[in-house]
Structures are given as C-alpha cells and as structure tokens.
PDB file of C-alpha atoms and ligand atoms in Angstrom:
ATOM      1  CA  MET O   1     -19.332   7.617   8.572  1.00 71.00           C
ATOM      2  CA  SER O   2     -20.013   5.359   5.639  1.00 90.00           C
ATOM      3  CA  LEU O   3     -19.239   6.458   2.066  1.00 95.00           C
ATOM      4  CA  SER O   4     -22.227   7.304  -0.149  1.00 97.00           C
ATOM      5  CA  THR O   5     -23.243   4.784  -2.809  1.00 97.00           C
ATOM      6  CA  ALA O   6     -22.046   7.200  -5.487  1.00 97.00           C
ATOM      7  CA  LYS O   7     -18.669   7.599  -3.794  1.00 97.00           C
ATOM      8  CA  LYS O   8     -18.267   3.827  -3.425  1.00 97.00           C
ATOM      9  CA  GLY O   9     -19.018   3.435  -7.133  1.00 97.00           C
ATOM     10  CA  GLU O  10     -16.449   6.102  -7.961  1.00 97.00           C
ATOM     11  CA  MET O  11     -13.784   4.398  -5.834  1.00 98.00           C
ATOM     12  CA  ASN O  12     -14.480   0.954  -7.291  1.00 98.00           C
ATOM     13  CA  ALA O  13     -14.247   2.389 -10.810  1.00 98.00           C
ATOM     14  CA  LEU O  14     -10.903   3.982  -9.925  1.00 98.00           C
ATOM     15  CA  CYS O  15      -9.585   0.680  -8.552  1.00 98.00           C
ATOM     16  CA  LEU O  16     -10.646  -1.162 -11.704  1.00 98.00           C
ATOM     17  CA  LYS O  17      -8.898   1.437 -13.858  1.00 98.00           C
ATOM     18  CA  PHE O  18      -5.738   1.153 -11.721  1.00 98.00           C
ATOM     19  CA  ARG O  19      -5.746  -2.644 -12.059  1.00 98.00           C
ATOM     20  CA  MET O  20      -6.198  -2.513 -15.830  1.00 98.00           C
ATOM     21  CA  ASP O  21      -3.461   0.089 -16.259  1.00 98.00           C
ATOM     22  CA  LEU O  22      -1.133  -1.927 -14.025  1.00 98.00           C
ATOM     23  CA  ILE O  23      -1.558  -5.118 -16.058  1.00 98.00           C
ATOM     24  CA  GLU O  24      -1.169  -3.191 -19.314  1.00 98.00           C
ATOM     25  CA  LEU O  25       2.015  -1.553 -18.093  1.00 97.00           C
ATOM     26  CA  LEU O  26       3.667  -4.559 -16.437  1.00 98.00           C
ATOM     27  CA  HIS O  27       2.964  -6.615 -19.555  1.00 98.00           C
ATOM     28  CA  SER O  28       4.499  -3.955 -21.761  1.00 97.00           C
ATOM     29  CA  ILE O  29       7.695  -3.605 -19.703  1.00 96.00           C
ATOM     30  CA  GLN O  30       7.945  -7.357 -18.922  1.00 96.00           C
ATOM     31  CA  THR O  31       8.886  -6.802 -15.280  1.00 94.00           C
ATOM     32  CA  GLY O  32       7.399  -5.547 -11.993  1.00 92.00           C
ATOM     33  CA  HIS O  33       5.447  -6.911  -9.054  1.00 96.00           C
ATOM     34  CA  PRO O  34       1.813  -7.675  -9.934  1.00 97.00           C
ATOM     35  CA  GLY O  35       0.749  -9.674  -6.834  1.00 98.00           C
ATOM     36  CA  GLY O  36       1.478  -7.170  -4.082  1.00 98.00           C
ATOM     37  CA  SER O  37       0.403  -4.228  -6.260  1.00 98.00           C
ATOM     38  CA  LEU O  38      -3.042  -5.710  -6.899  1.00 98.00           C
ATOM     39  CA  SER O  39      -3.334  -6.545  -3.210  1.00 98.00           C
ATOM     40  CA  VAL O  40      -2.752  -2.970  -1.973  1.00 99.00           C
ATOM     41  CA  CYS O  41      -4.931  -1.194  -4.573  1.00 98.00           C
ATOM     42  CA  GLU O  42      -7.941  -0.373  -2.370  1.00 98.00           C
ATOM     43  CA  ILE O  43      -5.772   0.575   0.618  1.00 99.00           C
ATOM     44  CA  LEU O  44      -3.868   3.180  -1.433  1.00 99.00           C
ATOM     45  CA  THR O  45      -7.041   4.400  -3.132  1.00 98.00           C
ATOM     46  CA  ALA O  46      -8.858   4.862   0.199  1.00 98.00           C
ATOM     47  CA  LEU O  47      -5.920   6.817   1.577  1.00 98.00           C
ATOM     48  CA  TYR O  48      -5.138   9.084  -1.365  1.00 98.00           C
ATOM     49  CA  PHE O  49      -8.686   9.638  -2.580  1.00 98.00           C
ATOM     50  CA  GLU O  50     -10.598   9.806   0.669  1.00 98.00           C
ATOM     51  CA  LYS O  51      -8.756   9.890   3.951  1.00 98.00           C
ATOM     52  CA  ALA O  52      -5.272  11.354   3.761  1.00 98.00           C
ATOM     53  CA  LYS O  53      -4.506  15.056   3.756  1.00 98.00           C
ATOM     54  CA  VAL O  54      -2.060  15.545   0.856  1.00 98.00           C
ATOM     55  CA  ASP O  55      -1.535  18.262  -1.728  1.00 98.00           C
ATOM     56  CA  PRO O  56      -0.104  17.196  -5.094  1.00 98.00           C
ATOM     57  CA  LYS O  57       0.720  20.840  -5.858  1.00 98.00           C
ATOM     58  CA  ASN O  58       2.795  21.043  -2.705  1.00 98.00           C
ATOM     59  CA  PRO O  59       4.164  17.556  -1.926  1.00 97.00           C
ATOM     60  CA  GLN O  60       6.340  18.846   0.923  1.00 97.00           C
ATOM     61  CA  TRP O  61       3.498  20.717   2.680  1.00 98.00           C
ATOM     62  CA  PRO O  62       4.545  20.455   6.355  1.00 98.00           C
ATOM     63  CA  GLU O  63       0.982  19.791   7.599  1.00 98.00           C
ATOM     64  CA  ARG O  64       0.439  16.847   5.219  1.00 98.00           C
ATOM     65  CA  ASP O  65      -0.288  13.313   6.312  1.00 99.00           C
ATOM     66  CA  ARG O  66       2.617  10.993   5.527  1.00 98.00           C
ATOM     67  CA  ILE O  67       1.941   7.792   3.605  1.00 99.00           C
ATOM     68  CA  VAL O  68       4.857   5.375   3.764  1.00 99.00           C
ATOM     69  CA  LEU O  69       4.729   2.361   1.460  1.00 98.00           C
ATOM     70  CA  THR O  70       6.982   0.180   3.548  1.00 98.00           C
ATOM     71  CA  LYS O  71       6.297  -2.817   1.216  1.00 98.00           C
ATOM     72  CA  GLY O  72       8.147  -0.857  -1.483  1.00 98.00           C
ATOM     73  CA  HIS O  73       7.908  -3.530  -4.203  1.00 98.00           C
ATOM     74  CA  ALA O  74       4.262  -2.484  -4.729  1.00 98.00           C
ATOM     75  CA  ALA O  75       5.635   0.755  -6.234  1.00 98.00           C
ATOM     76  CA  PRO O  76       3.772   0.348  -9.563  1.00 98.00           C
ATOM     77  CA  MET O  77       0.407   0.732  -7.815  1.00 98.00           C
ATOM     78  CA  LEU O  78       1.681   3.574  -5.634  1.00 98.00           C
ATOM     79  CA  TYR O  79       2.891   5.432  -8.744  1.00 98.00           C
ATOM     80  CA  ARG O  80      -0.392   4.876 -10.585  1.00 98.00           C
ATOM     81  CA  VAL O  81      -2.362   6.280  -7.648  1.00 98.00           C
ATOM     82  CA  LEU O  82       0.035   9.229  -7.202  1.00 98.00           C
ATOM     83  CA  ALA O  83      -0.256  10.039 -10.916  1.00 98.00           C
ATOM     84  CA  GLU O  84      -4.049   9.966 -10.787  1.00 98.00           C
ATOM     85  CA  LYS O  85      -3.944  12.252  -7.769  1.00 98.00           C
ATOM     86  CA  GLY O  86      -1.867  14.744  -9.785  1.00 98.00           C
ATOM     87  CA  PHE O  87       1.645  14.376  -8.354  1.00 98.00           C
ATOM     88  CA  PHE O  88       2.992  13.792 -11.892  1.00 98.00           C
ATOM     89  CA  PRO O  89       1.474  13.129 -15.330  1.00 98.00           C
ATOM     90  CA  VAL O  90      -0.122   9.695 -15.892  1.00 98.00           C
ATOM     91  CA  GLU O  91       1.812   9.688 -19.190  1.00 97.00           C
ATOM     92  CA  GLU O  92       5.059   9.193 -17.208  1.00 97.00           C
ATOM     93  CA  MET O  93       3.911   5.750 -16.063  1.00 97.00           C
ATOM     94  CA  LYS O  94       5.322   4.420 -19.356  1.00 96.00           C
ATOM     95  CA  THR O  95       8.833   5.100 -18.095  1.00 97.00           C
ATOM     96  CA  LEU O  96       8.449   2.733 -15.134  1.00 97.00           C
ATOM     97  CA  ARG O  97      11.707   0.924 -14.333  1.00 95.00           C
ATOM     98  CA  GLN O  98      13.530   2.433 -17.326  1.00 95.00           C
ATOM     99  CA  LEU O  99      16.996   3.968 -17.029  1.00 94.00           C
ATOM    100  CA  ASN O 100      16.890   7.605 -15.836  1.00 93.00           C
ATOM    101  CA  SER O 101      13.155   7.477 -15.114  1.00 96.00           C
ATOM    102  CA  HIS O 102      12.070   8.936 -11.800  1.00 94.00           C
ATOM    103  CA  LEU O 103       9.757   5.916 -11.463  1.00 97.00           C
ATOM    104  CA  GLN O 104      12.187   3.268 -10.299  1.00 95.00           C
ATOM    105  CA  GLY O 105      11.374  -0.354  -9.402  1.00 95.00           C
ATOM    106  CA  HIS O 106      11.199   0.627  -5.750  1.00 97.00           C
ATOM    107  CA  PRO O 107      10.090   4.035  -4.449  1.00 98.00           C
ATOM    108  CA  CYS O 108      12.722   6.764  -4.219  1.00 97.00           C
ATOM    109  CA  ALA O 109      11.767   9.809  -2.171  1.00 98.00           C
ATOM    110  CA  LEU O 110      14.492  11.913  -3.777  1.00 96.00           C
ATOM    111  CA  GLU O 111      13.181  11.198  -7.280  1.00 95.00           C
ATOM    112  CA  THR O 112       9.418  10.953  -7.210  1.00 98.00           C
ATOM    113  CA  PRO O 113       7.004  13.650  -6.051  1.00 97.00           C
ATOM    114  CA  GLY O 114       4.653  12.242  -3.430  1.00 98.00           C
ATOM    115  CA  VAL O 115       6.925   9.396  -2.343  1.00 98.00           C
ATOM    116  CA  GLU O 116       7.452   9.959   1.360  1.00 98.00           C
ATOM    117  CA  LEU O 117      10.241   7.445   2.025  1.00 98.00           C
ATOM    118  CA  SER O 118      12.602   5.373  -0.118  1.00 98.00           C
ATOM    119  CA  THR O 119      11.738   1.730   0.507  1.00 98.00           C
ATOM    120  CA  GLY O 120      12.439  -1.691  -0.948  1.00 97.00           C
ATOM    121  CA  PRO O 121      14.427  -3.381   1.783  1.00 98.00           C
ATOM    122  CA  LEU O 122      11.581  -4.693   3.926  1.00 98.00           C
ATOM    123  CA  GLY O 123      11.379  -3.800   7.592  1.00 98.00           C
ATOM    124  CA  ILE O 124      12.542  -0.186   7.499  1.00 98.00           C
ATOM    125  CA  GLY O 125       9.336   1.729   6.828  1.00 98.00           C
ATOM    126  CA  LEU O 126       7.660   1.371  10.188  1.00 99.00           C
ATOM    127  CA  ALA O 127      10.745   2.536  12.095  1.00 98.00           C
ATOM    128  CA  ALA O 128      10.990   5.624   9.879  1.00 98.00           C
ATOM    129  CA  ALA O 129       7.249   6.218  10.271  1.00 99.00           C
ATOM    130  CA  VAL O 130       7.592   6.164  14.062  1.00 99.00           C
ATOM    131  CA  GLY O 131      10.370   8.745  13.758  1.00 98.00           C
ATOM    132  CA  MET O 132       8.090  10.910  11.605  1.00 98.00           C
ATOM    133  CA  CYS O 133       5.353  10.609  14.240  1.00 99.00           C
ATOM    134  CA  VAL O 134       7.677  11.752  17.013  1.00 98.00           C
ATOM    135  CA  GLY O 135       8.969  14.602  14.832  1.00 98.00           C
ATOM    136  CA  LEU O 136       5.438  15.781  14.056  1.00 98.00           C
ATOM    137  CA  LYS O 137       4.538  15.766  17.731  1.00 98.00           C
ATOM    138  CA  LEU O 138       7.675  17.752  18.623  1.00 98.00           C
ATOM    139  CA  SER O 139       6.723  20.267  15.914  1.00 98.00           C
ATOM    140  CA  ASN O 140       3.113  20.447  17.124  1.00 98.00           C
ATOM    141  CA  ILE O 141       1.846  19.392  13.709  1.00 98.00           C
ATOM    142  CA  ASP O 142      -1.464  17.578  13.725  1.00 98.00           C
ATOM    143  CA  ALA O 143      -0.907  15.046  10.942  1.00 98.00           C
ATOM    144  CA  THR O 144      -1.199  11.282  10.673  1.00 99.00           C
ATOM    145  CA  VAL O 145       1.498   8.903   9.468  1.00 99.00           C
ATOM    146  CA  TYR O 146       0.215   5.854   7.592  1.00 99.00           C
ATOM    147  CA  ALA O 147       2.652   2.960   7.184  1.00 99.00           C
ATOM    148  CA  ILE O 148       1.600   0.185   4.818  1.00 99.00           C
ATOM    149  CA  MET O 149       3.324  -3.139   5.451  1.00 99.00           C
ATOM    150  CA  GLY O 150       3.148  -6.611   3.957  1.00 98.00           C
ATOM    151  CA  ASP O 151       2.614  -9.707   6.076  1.00 98.00           C
ATOM    152  CA  GLY O 152       5.887 -11.254   4.862  1.00 98.00           C
ATOM    153  CA  GLU O 153       7.529  -8.054   5.994  1.00 98.00           C
ATOM    154  CA  LEU O 154       6.602  -8.914   9.570  1.00 98.00           C
ATOM    155  CA  ASP O 155       9.370 -11.548   9.443  1.00 98.00           C
ATOM    156  CA  GLU O 156      11.819  -8.671   9.848  1.00 98.00           C
ATOM    157  CA  GLY O 157      12.742  -8.151  13.494  1.00 98.00           C
ATOM    158  CA  THR O 158      13.065  -4.405  12.926  1.00 98.00           C
ATOM    159  CA  VAL O 159       9.265  -4.236  12.544  1.00 98.00           C
ATOM    160  CA  TRP O 160       8.822  -5.353  16.133  1.00 98.00           C
ATOM    161  CA  GLU O 161      11.530  -3.031  17.427  1.00 98.00           C
ATOM    162  CA  ALA O 162       9.647  -0.196  15.728  1.00 98.00           C
ATOM    163  CA  CYS O 163       6.421  -1.389  17.374  1.00 98.00           C
ATOM    164  CA  MET O 164       8.008  -1.199  20.809  1.00 98.00           C
ATOM    165  CA  SER O 165       9.238   2.324  20.077  1.00 98.00           C
ATOM    166  CA  ALA O 166       5.813   3.363  18.801  1.00 99.00           C
ATOM    167  CA  ALA O 167       4.249   2.210  22.076  1.00 98.00           C
ATOM    168  CA  LYS O 168       6.980   3.829  24.162  1.00 98.00           C
ATOM    169  CA  PHE O 169       6.586   7.190  22.418  1.00 98.00           C
ATOM    170  CA  LYS O 170       2.762   6.893  22.481  1.00 98.00           C
ATOM    171  CA  THR O 171       2.535   7.654  18.775  1.00 98.00           C
ATOM    172  CA  ASP O 172      -1.233   7.967  18.462  1.00 98.00           C
ATOM    173  CA  ASN O 173      -0.549   9.784  15.184  1.00 99.00           C
ATOM    174  CA  LEU O 174       0.573   6.452  13.685  1.00 99.00           C
ATOM    175  CA  VAL O 175      -1.838   4.263  11.724  1.00 99.00           C
ATOM    176  CA  ALA O 176      -0.013   1.180  10.505  1.00 99.00           C
ATOM    177  CA  ILE O 177      -1.893  -0.806   7.866  1.00 99.00           C
ATOM    178  CA  LEU O 178      -1.103  -4.462   7.272  1.00 99.00           C
ATOM    179  CA  ASP O 179      -1.836  -5.708   3.747  1.00 99.00           C
ATOM    180  CA  TYR O 180      -2.621  -9.168   5.098  1.00 98.00           C
ATOM    181  CA  ASN O 181      -2.678 -11.370   2.006  1.00 98.00           C
ATOM    182  CA  HIS O 182      -1.021 -14.342   3.760  1.00 98.00           C
ATOM    183  CA  VAL O 183       1.457 -14.821   0.901  1.00 98.00           C
ATOM    184  CA  GLN O 184       4.989 -13.579   0.383  1.00 98.00           C
ATOM    185  CA  LEU O 185       7.698 -14.154  -2.279  1.00 98.00           C
ATOM    186  CA  ASP O 186       8.534 -17.836  -1.888  1.00 96.00           C
ATOM    187  CA  GLY O 187       5.355 -19.240  -0.399  1.00 98.00           C
ATOM    188  CA  THR O 188       2.607 -18.600   2.090  1.00 98.00           C
ATOM    189  CA  SER O 189       3.500 -16.713   5.229  1.00 98.00           C
ATOM    190  CA  ASP O 190       2.540 -19.769   7.279  1.00 97.00           C
ATOM    191  CA  GLU O 191       5.100 -21.834   5.364  1.00 98.00           C
ATOM    192  CA  ILE O 192       7.901 -19.281   5.558  1.00 98.00           C
ATOM    193  CA  MET O 193       7.447 -17.901   9.079  1.00 97.00           C
ATOM    194  CA  PRO O 194       4.200 -18.554  10.953  1.00 96.00           C
ATOM    195  CA  MET O 195       3.092 -15.389  12.764  1.00 95.00           C
ATOM    196  CA  GLY O 196       0.397 -16.974  14.907  1.00 96.00           C
ATOM    197  CA  ASP O 197      -2.295 -14.579  16.041  1.00 98.00           C
ATOM    198  CA  VAL O 198      -1.303 -11.291  14.379  1.00 98.00           C
ATOM    199  CA  ASN O 199      -4.010  -9.340  16.221  1.00 98.00           C
ATOM    200  CA  ALA O 200      -2.735 -10.588  19.569  1.00 98.00           C
ATOM    201  CA  LYS O 201       0.885  -9.920  18.594  1.00 98.00           C
ATOM    202  CA  PHE O 202       0.276  -6.260  17.740  1.00 98.00           C
ATOM    203  CA  ALA O 203      -1.934  -5.829  20.818  1.00 98.00           C
ATOM    204  CA  SER O 204       0.786  -7.241  23.056  1.00 98.00           C
ATOM    205  CA  PHE O 205       3.247  -4.769  21.520  1.00 98.00           C
ATOM    206  CA  GLY O 206       0.991  -1.916  22.661  1.00 98.00           C
ATOM    207  CA  PHE O 207      -1.131  -1.277  19.566  1.00 99.00           C
ATOM    208  CA  GLU O 208      -4.856  -0.747  19.286  1.00 99.00           C
ATOM    209  CA  VAL O 209      -5.892  -3.248  16.622  1.00 99.00           C
ATOM    210  CA  PHE O 210      -8.641  -2.937  13.998  1.00 99.00           C
ATOM    211  CA  ASN O 211      -9.655  -5.415  11.324  1.00 98.00           C
ATOM    212  CA  CYS O 212     -11.272  -4.852   7.959  1.00 98.00           C
ATOM    213  CA  ASP O 213     -11.753  -6.216   4.468  1.00 98.00           C
ATOM    214  CA  GLY O 214      -8.797  -4.730   2.596  1.00 98.00           C
ATOM    215  CA  HIS O 215     -10.634  -4.779  -0.737  1.00 98.00           C
ATOM    216  CA  ASP O 216     -13.614  -2.779   0.531  1.00 98.00           C
ATOM    217  CA  VAL O 217     -12.767   0.929   0.330  1.00 98.00           C
ATOM    218  CA  ASP O 218     -15.649   1.809   2.622  1.00 98.00           C
ATOM    219  CA  ALA O 219     -14.516  -0.660   5.290  1.00 98.00           C
ATOM    220  CA  ILE O 220     -10.922   0.622   5.053  1.00 98.00           C
ATOM    221  CA  CYS O 221     -12.132   4.228   5.480  1.00 98.00           C
ATOM    222  CA  GLU O 222     -14.209   3.220   8.485  1.00 98.00           C
ATOM    223  CA  ALA O 223     -11.238   1.467  10.105  1.00 98.00           C
ATOM    224  CA  ILE O 224      -9.077   4.568   9.506  1.00 98.00           C
ATOM    225  CA  ASP O 225     -11.721   6.770  11.138  1.00 98.00           C
ATOM    226  CA  LYS O 226     -11.728   4.523  14.198  1.00 98.00           C
ATOM    227  CA  ALA O 227      -7.928   4.347  14.353  1.00 98.00           C
ATOM    228  CA  LYS O 228      -7.712   8.136  14.313  1.00 98.00           C
ATOM    229  CA  THR O 229      -9.814   8.373  17.487  1.00 98.00           C
ATOM    230  CA  VAL O 230      -7.291   6.323  19.510  1.00 98.00           C
ATOM    231  CA  LYS O 231      -5.378   8.335  22.090  1.00 98.00           C
ATOM    232  CA  GLY O 232      -2.060   7.583  23.792  1.00 98.00           C
ATOM    233  CA  LYS O 233      -1.053   4.554  21.701  1.00 98.00           C
ATOM    234  CA  PRO O 234      -0.400   3.583  18.073  1.00 99.00           C
ATOM    235  CA  SER O 235      -2.953   1.767  15.918  1.00 99.00           C
ATOM    236  CA  VAL O 236      -2.759  -0.927  13.324  1.00 99.00           C
ATOM    237  CA  ILE O 237      -5.382  -1.936  10.803  1.00 99.00           C
ATOM    238  CA  ILE O 238      -5.159  -5.578   9.778  1.00 98.00           C
ATOM    239  CA  ALA O 239      -6.630  -5.393   6.274  1.00 99.00           C
ATOM    240  CA  GLU O 240      -7.542  -8.846   4.981  1.00 98.00           C
ATOM    241  CA  THR O 241      -6.505  -8.997   1.329  1.00 98.00           C
ATOM    242  CA  ILE O 242      -5.776 -11.367  -1.541  1.00 98.00           C
ATOM    243  CA  LYS O 243      -2.420 -11.289  -3.295  1.00 98.00           C
ATOM    244  CA  GLY O 244      -3.074 -10.789  -7.033  1.00 98.00           C
ATOM    245  CA  LYS O 245      -6.653  -9.650  -6.308  1.00 98.00           C
ATOM    246  CA  GLY O 246      -8.826  -9.298  -9.402  1.00 98.00           C
ATOM    247  CA  ILE O 247      -7.060 -11.770 -11.705  1.00 98.00           C
ATOM    248  CA  SER O 248      -8.239 -15.291 -10.877  1.00 98.00           C
ATOM    249  CA  PHE O 249      -5.075 -17.080 -11.994  1.00 98.00           C
ATOM    250  CA  MET O 250      -2.879 -14.750  -9.935  1.00 98.00           C
ATOM    251  CA  GLU O 251      -4.946 -14.738  -6.744  1.00 98.00           C
ATOM    252  CA  GLY O 252      -3.214 -16.263  -3.720  1.00 98.00           C
ATOM    253  CA  LYS O 253      -0.221 -17.424  -5.778  1.00 98.00           C
ATOM    254  CA  ASN O 254       3.281 -16.486  -4.664  1.00 98.00           C
ATOM    255  CA  ALA O 255       4.472 -17.258  -8.223  1.00 97.00           C
ATOM    256  CA  TRP O 256       2.882 -13.930  -9.208  1.00 98.00           C
ATOM    257  CA  HIS O 257       4.883 -11.967  -6.654  1.00 98.00           C
ATOM    258  CA  GLY O 258       7.303 -10.666  -9.272  1.00 96.00           C
ATOM    259  CA  ARG O 259       6.736 -12.472 -12.556  1.00 95.00           C
ATOM    260  CA  ALA O 260       6.525 -10.979 -16.049  1.00 96.00           C
ATOM    261  CA  ILE O 261       3.109 -11.302 -17.712  1.00 98.00           C
ATOM    262  CA  ASN O 262       3.224 -13.092 -21.081  1.00 98.00           C
ATOM    263  CA  ASP O 263       0.936 -12.261 -24.039  1.00 98.00           C
ATOM    264  CA  GLU O 264      -1.562 -15.046 -23.359  1.00 98.00           C
ATOM    265  CA  GLU O 265      -1.793 -14.182 -19.653  1.00 98.00           C
ATOM    266  CA  TYR O 266      -2.175 -10.524 -20.520  1.00 98.00           C
ATOM    267  CA  LYS O 267      -5.174 -11.220 -22.765  1.00 98.00           C
ATOM    268  CA  LEU O 268      -6.806 -13.448 -20.147  1.00 98.00           C
ATOM    269  CA  ALA O 269      -6.224 -10.914 -17.351  1.00 98.00           C
ATOM    270  CA  MET O 270      -7.625  -7.994 -19.334  1.00 98.00           C
ATOM    271  CA  ALA O 271     -10.682  -9.990 -20.434  1.00 98.00           C
ATOM    272  CA  GLU O 272     -11.352 -10.848 -16.823  1.00 97.00           C
ATOM    273  CA  LEU O 273     -11.020  -7.251 -15.636  1.00 98.00           C
ATOM    274  CA  ARG O 274     -13.277  -6.050 -18.465  1.00 96.00           C
ATOM    275  CA  GLY O 275     -15.812  -8.689 -17.420  1.00 95.00           C
ATOM    276  CA  ASP O 276     -15.914 -10.339 -20.883  1.00 94.00           C
ATOM    277  CA  LYS O 277     -18.134 -13.400 -20.994  1.00 80.00           C
TER     278      LYS O 277
HETATM  279  C1  TPP E 301      15.073  -7.149   3.848  1.00 81.31           C
HETATM  280  C2  TPP E 301      14.495  -7.766   2.612  1.00 81.31           C
HETATM  281  N1  TPP E 301      14.552  -9.111   2.462  1.00 81.31           N
HETATM  282  C3  TPP E 301      14.052  -9.686   1.343  1.00 81.31           C
HETATM  283  C4  TPP E 301      13.489  -8.911   0.367  1.00 81.31           C
HETATM  284  C5  TPP E 301      12.961  -9.561  -0.895  1.00 81.31           C
HETATM  285  N2  TPP E 301      11.501  -9.483  -0.922  1.00 81.31           N
HETATM  286  C6  TPP E 301      10.860  -8.542  -1.628  1.00 81.31           C
HETATM  287  S1  TPP E 301       9.216  -8.645  -1.457  1.00 81.31           S
HETATM  288  C7  TPP E 301       9.326 -10.008  -0.471  1.00 81.31           C
HETATM  289  C8  TPP E 301       8.109 -10.682   0.080  1.00 81.31           C
HETATM  290  C9  TPP E 301       7.219  -9.716   0.769  1.00 81.31           C
HETATM  291  O1  TPP E 301       6.017 -10.303   1.150  1.00 81.31           O
HETATM  292  P1  TPP E 301       4.900  -9.416   1.765  1.00 81.31           P
HETATM  293  O2  TPP E 301       5.485  -8.497   2.760  1.00 81.31           O
HETATM  294  O3  TPP E 301       3.831 -10.325   2.267  1.00 81.31           O
HETATM  295  O4  TPP E 301       4.415  -8.525   0.536  1.00 81.31           O
HETATM  296  P2  TPP E 301       3.152  -8.696  -0.439  1.00 81.31           P
HETATM  297  O5  TPP E 301       2.578 -10.051  -0.225  1.00 81.31           O
HETATM  298  O6  TPP E 301       2.204  -7.634  -0.048  1.00 81.31           O
HETATM  299  O7  TPP E 301       3.688  -8.517  -1.822  1.00 81.31           O
HETATM  300  C10 TPP E 301      10.649 -10.345  -0.260  1.00 81.31           C
HETATM  301  C11 TPP E 301      11.108 -11.476   0.563  1.00 81.31           C
HETATM  302  C12 TPP E 301      13.440  -7.498   0.568  1.00 81.31           C
HETATM  303  N3  TPP E 301      12.885  -6.673  -0.320  1.00 81.31           N
HETATM  304  N4  TPP E 301      13.947  -6.973   1.704  1.00 81.31           N
HETATM  305 MG1   MG E 302       1.982 -10.781   1.669  1.00 81.31          MG
END
C-alpha cells in the first residue's frame, strides 16, 4: 500500500533534516563519509520510520527486526536516524568520532544502542545477517533481517558465499537492500570491478529480486512490502541511488566518499539544501 501524501511529506522533511544535520556535523568534525551517508538516507528512513519493527526503549527486544548496516562507513547517517528514533539523544551526535564516544567512525554493536552488528570491513554483514535469519527461524521468531550493502561491497567474495548460504537455508526472512549508487571509494564500480547484470547475478544465486528508486521512500516501502511476501527464498531490493545525493557538487563523485568538507563547500551545501536562490 502506498504512503499517504502527508506521510510522504513527513518522510521527505525528515530526510532533508538528516542531510542538513549530517553536513553540519561532518563539517564541524572535519572527517566522516558524506557520499555513502547521503546515498542511504531514504533507505534508513523508510526502514526505521515506516517498515521495521524496532523499539528504542528495548533495543534487544527478541522479536525485533534486525537492521544490519553492512556498508558500515555510512555510520553518521545511521546514528542520526537512530537518534531521531529515540535510541539515544540527538545531542550526542556532536561526539561523533571523538575519543571515548559511543558513536565511533564505524558502527559498534557493543557501544551504540540500536546498532545490530559491528561493521566497517566490507563483506561481513550479509553473512552475519544470514546467520541471524537462521537463528530466528530456529527460535520460531517471526522477524525480518534487513542487510544494507553498497555496490562496491559486492566486490567482496564473502558476499556471494553468504548469498549461496541464504538460498540453501531458504532465508525468506532476509531482505537484502543494495544501495546501488554505482560509485565506490576510488572510482565507479564499473571501473573498479564491473558487476555486469546485478539483477541477474542475485537471481542466479537464488534471490527474488526487486528494483526501486532508492531516494523515493514510498517506492522503497513498496519494494519491502513485496519482498516480505516471498516464501522459501531470500530477497534483495536493488535500490537505485546517487552517491552524495542532495548536494550537486558531491553527487556521483567518488572524491566525496570520505573527504572533509571545507568552509566554502559547507556554505554552498547548506544553501543548496535550504533551497536558497
Ligand atoms: C574489506 C574492506 N576493504 C576495503 C575497505 C575500504 N572501503 C571503505 S568504503 C569502500 C568503498 C565502498 O563502496 P560502496 O560499497 O559502493 O559504498 P557506498 O558507495 O555506498 O559508500 C572501501 C573500499 C573496507 N572498509 N573493507
Ligand atoms: Mg557505492
């Protein structure tokens, strides 16, 4: 079912706020990963604010859905969304990447409420998510595991080993989501490691494949609804996105994977997000 116009407006306003806060914060701390954080904004917002069953008051609730940010470098956006959801005070965002903060540069499940799995090394999240799926089935818990990957991450062979296991164990409680922005750290994914037909690849590994616009919260929610109806096999949603989405001079540029934002760039980015003429 489609989101109401009011709900869509609410979600878009949230995403704009998250983008502005992210730029503000990454500029102030002079570090972080803007590109992949801006890219995954709507995916995280759709999950935490519409589709996933989570309880910020009880992060370890056994019946919860598990959201694994396997592209862990997008931690700043994950933290911003978790804070808004109530897992910890928004005020704590200021401590991002500082010594002794529980908001480290990459997500740490032992430190941060709401973080399901410690990630950062690419290629581990999907395998862990498949394990969670099998565990939930063995425990008769009806919950979904969402695993959000980057397209550069697909270069890791462990991703495809995890896919084979997911098919073998018929993990229909797995919804993998690919943040398909076609760019990684050092260049485009086609330059670094061409993946060919990603839809066909996942399908041949036993997945049911869905496609959507990864910057349209409504379309993401619809794809999740469809994925959750699949029985007997895992699903993947290929969400078409833009790295650096929302800031014209960052969009599609691998240079903005992990670069500090200078004062001039900060002013330009904020003016653009505010819609200044
Ligand atoms: C195993 C491993 N190799 C290399 C890196 C360094 N690294 C961090 S992010 C990144 C690129 C990831 O690209 P992608 O998955 O497309 O993420 P996004 O575009 O969404 O930022 C690389 C190579 C890493 N974190 N882990
Ligand atoms: Mg990418």
